[in-house]
PDB file of C-alpha atoms in Angstrom:
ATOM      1  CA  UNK A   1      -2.502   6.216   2.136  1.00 92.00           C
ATOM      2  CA  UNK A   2      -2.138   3.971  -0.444  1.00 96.00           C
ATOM      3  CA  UNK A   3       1.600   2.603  -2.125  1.00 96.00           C
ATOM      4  CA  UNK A   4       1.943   0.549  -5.147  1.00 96.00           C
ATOM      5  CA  UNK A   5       4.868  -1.367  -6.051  1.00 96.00           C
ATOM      6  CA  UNK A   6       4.757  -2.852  -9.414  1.00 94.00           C
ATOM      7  CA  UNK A   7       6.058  -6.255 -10.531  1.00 93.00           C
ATOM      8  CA  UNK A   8       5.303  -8.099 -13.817  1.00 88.00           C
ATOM      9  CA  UNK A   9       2.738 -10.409 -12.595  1.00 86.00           C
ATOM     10  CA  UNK A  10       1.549  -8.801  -9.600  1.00 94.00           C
ATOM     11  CA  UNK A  11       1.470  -5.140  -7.264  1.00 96.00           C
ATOM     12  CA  UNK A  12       2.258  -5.051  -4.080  1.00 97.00           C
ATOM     13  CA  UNK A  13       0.029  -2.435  -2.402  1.00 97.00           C
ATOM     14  CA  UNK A  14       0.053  -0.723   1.405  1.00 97.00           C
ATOM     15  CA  UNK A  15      -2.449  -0.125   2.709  1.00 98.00           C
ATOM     16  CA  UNK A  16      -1.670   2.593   5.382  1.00 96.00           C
ATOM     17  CA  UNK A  17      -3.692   4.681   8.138  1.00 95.00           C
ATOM     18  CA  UNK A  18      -2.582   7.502  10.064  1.00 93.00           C
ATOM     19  CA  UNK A  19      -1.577   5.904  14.294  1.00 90.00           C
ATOM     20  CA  UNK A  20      -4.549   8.380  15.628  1.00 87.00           C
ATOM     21  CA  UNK A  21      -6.618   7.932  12.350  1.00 88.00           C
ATOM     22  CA  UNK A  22      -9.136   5.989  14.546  1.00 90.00           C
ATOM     23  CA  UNK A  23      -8.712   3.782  18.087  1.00 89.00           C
ATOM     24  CA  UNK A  24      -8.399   0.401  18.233  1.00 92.00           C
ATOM     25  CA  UNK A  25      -7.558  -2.037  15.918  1.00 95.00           C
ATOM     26  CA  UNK A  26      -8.059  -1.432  11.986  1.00 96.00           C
ATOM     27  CA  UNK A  27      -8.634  -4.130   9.292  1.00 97.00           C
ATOM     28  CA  UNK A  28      -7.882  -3.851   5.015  1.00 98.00           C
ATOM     29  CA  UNK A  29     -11.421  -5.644   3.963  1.00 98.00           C
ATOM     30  CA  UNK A  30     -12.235  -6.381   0.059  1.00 97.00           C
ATOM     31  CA  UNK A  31     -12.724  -8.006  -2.424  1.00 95.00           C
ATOM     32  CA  UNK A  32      -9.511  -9.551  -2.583  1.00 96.00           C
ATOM     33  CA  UNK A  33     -10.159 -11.454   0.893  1.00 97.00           C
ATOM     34  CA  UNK A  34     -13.712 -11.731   0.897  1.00 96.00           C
ATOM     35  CA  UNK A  35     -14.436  -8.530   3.116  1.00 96.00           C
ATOM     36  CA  UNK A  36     -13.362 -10.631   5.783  1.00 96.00           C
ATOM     37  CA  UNK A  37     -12.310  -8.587   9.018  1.00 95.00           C
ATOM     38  CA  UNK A  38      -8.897  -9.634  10.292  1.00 94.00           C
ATOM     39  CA  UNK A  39      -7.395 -11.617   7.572  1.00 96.00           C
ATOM     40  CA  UNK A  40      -5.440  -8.392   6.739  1.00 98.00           C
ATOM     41  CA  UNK A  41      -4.915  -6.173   9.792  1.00 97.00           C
ATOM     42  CA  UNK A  42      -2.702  -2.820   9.654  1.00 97.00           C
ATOM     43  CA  UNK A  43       0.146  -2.796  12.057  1.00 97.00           C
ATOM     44  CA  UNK A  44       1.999  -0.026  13.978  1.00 95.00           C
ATOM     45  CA  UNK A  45       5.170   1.125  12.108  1.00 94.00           C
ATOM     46  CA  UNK A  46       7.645   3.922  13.973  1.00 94.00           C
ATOM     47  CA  UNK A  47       6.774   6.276  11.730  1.00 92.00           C
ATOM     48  CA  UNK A  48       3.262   7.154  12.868  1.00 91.00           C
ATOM     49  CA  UNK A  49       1.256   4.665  10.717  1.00 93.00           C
ATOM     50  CA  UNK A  50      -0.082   1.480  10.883  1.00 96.00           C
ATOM     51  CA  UNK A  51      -0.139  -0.736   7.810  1.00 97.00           C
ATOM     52  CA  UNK A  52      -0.251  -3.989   5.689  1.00 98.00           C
ATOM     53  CA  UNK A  53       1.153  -5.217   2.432  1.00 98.00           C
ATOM     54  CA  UNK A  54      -1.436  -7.157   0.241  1.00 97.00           C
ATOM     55  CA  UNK A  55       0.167  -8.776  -3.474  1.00 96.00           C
ATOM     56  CA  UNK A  56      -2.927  -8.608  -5.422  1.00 96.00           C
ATOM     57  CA  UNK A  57      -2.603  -9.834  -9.221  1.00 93.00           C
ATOM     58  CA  UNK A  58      -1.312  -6.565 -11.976  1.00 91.00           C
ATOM     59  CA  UNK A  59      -4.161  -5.301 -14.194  1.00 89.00           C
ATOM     60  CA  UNK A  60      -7.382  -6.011 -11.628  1.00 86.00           C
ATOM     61  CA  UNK A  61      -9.571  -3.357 -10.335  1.00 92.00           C
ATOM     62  CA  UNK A  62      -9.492  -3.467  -6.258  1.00 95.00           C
ATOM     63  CA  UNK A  63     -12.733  -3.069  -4.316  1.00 97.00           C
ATOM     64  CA  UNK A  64     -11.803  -2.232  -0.078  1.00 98.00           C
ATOM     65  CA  UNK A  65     -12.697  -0.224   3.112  1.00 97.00           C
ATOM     66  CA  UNK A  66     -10.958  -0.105   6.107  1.00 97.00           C
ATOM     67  CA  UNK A  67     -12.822  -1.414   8.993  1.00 97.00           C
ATOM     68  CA  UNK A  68     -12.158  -0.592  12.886  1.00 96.00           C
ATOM     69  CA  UNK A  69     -12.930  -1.558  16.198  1.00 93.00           C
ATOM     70  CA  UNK A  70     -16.883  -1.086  16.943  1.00 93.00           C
ATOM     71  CA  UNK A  71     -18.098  -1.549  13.401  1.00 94.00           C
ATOM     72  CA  UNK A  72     -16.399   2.205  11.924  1.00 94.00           C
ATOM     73  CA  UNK A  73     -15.762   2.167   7.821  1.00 95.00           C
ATOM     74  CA  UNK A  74     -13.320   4.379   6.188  1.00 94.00           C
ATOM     75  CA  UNK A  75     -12.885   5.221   3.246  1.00 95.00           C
ATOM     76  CA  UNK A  76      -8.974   5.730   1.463  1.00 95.00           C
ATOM     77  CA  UNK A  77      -8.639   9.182   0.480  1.00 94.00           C
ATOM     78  CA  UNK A  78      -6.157   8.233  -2.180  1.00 95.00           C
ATOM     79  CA  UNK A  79      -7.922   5.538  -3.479  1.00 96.00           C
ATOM     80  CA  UNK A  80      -8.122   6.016  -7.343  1.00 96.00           C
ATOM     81  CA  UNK A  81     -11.957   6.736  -6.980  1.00 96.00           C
ATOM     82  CA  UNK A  82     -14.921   6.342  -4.800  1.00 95.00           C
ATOM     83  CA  UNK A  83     -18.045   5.321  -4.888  1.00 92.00           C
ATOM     84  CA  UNK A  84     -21.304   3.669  -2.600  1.00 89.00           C
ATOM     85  CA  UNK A  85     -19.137   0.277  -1.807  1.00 88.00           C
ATOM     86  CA  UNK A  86     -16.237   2.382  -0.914  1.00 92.00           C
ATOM     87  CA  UNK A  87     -12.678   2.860  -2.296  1.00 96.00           C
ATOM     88  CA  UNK A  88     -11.337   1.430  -6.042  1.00 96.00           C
ATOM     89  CA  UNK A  89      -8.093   0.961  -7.096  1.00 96.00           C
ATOM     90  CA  UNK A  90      -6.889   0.339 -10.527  1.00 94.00           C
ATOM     91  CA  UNK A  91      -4.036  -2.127 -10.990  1.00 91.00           C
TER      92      UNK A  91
END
């Protein structure tokens, strides 16, 4: 699941999972933090999610997978589009 929250000069955007979506831990990877696992990890909320805020800068296109424990890539389902590197958003 994906949220945006607009500002002037930049978007805050969650990046959310399903609890059971997959086991173990779950990092955001892109562009924005050099695909680098664990610099953005999703967290367990009470309302059956786990998630992360990112502030990324307005008007940039957004390149990410998800990445869990043992090497597993996911894909965003409501990511704006799709394609061979994964999920794009447009902000």
């Amino acid at each position: 699941m994906i949220r945006l929250k607009k500002s002037p000069s930049d978007v805050a955007v969650t990046f959310a999972l399903e609890e059971q979506a997959v086991p173990g831990p779950v990092s955001v990877v892109g562009d924005f933090n050099g695909w680098t696992p664990g610099t953005h990890t999703l967290k367990k909320r009470s309302n059956g999610t786990r998630s992360v805020v990112v502030k990324l800068p307005a008007g940039e296109p957004v390149r990410f997978r998800y990445l869990a424990d043992g090497g597993v890539w996911l894909d965003d389902p409501t990511a704006h589009a799709h394609d061979e590197q994964g999920s794009l958003l447009h902000l």
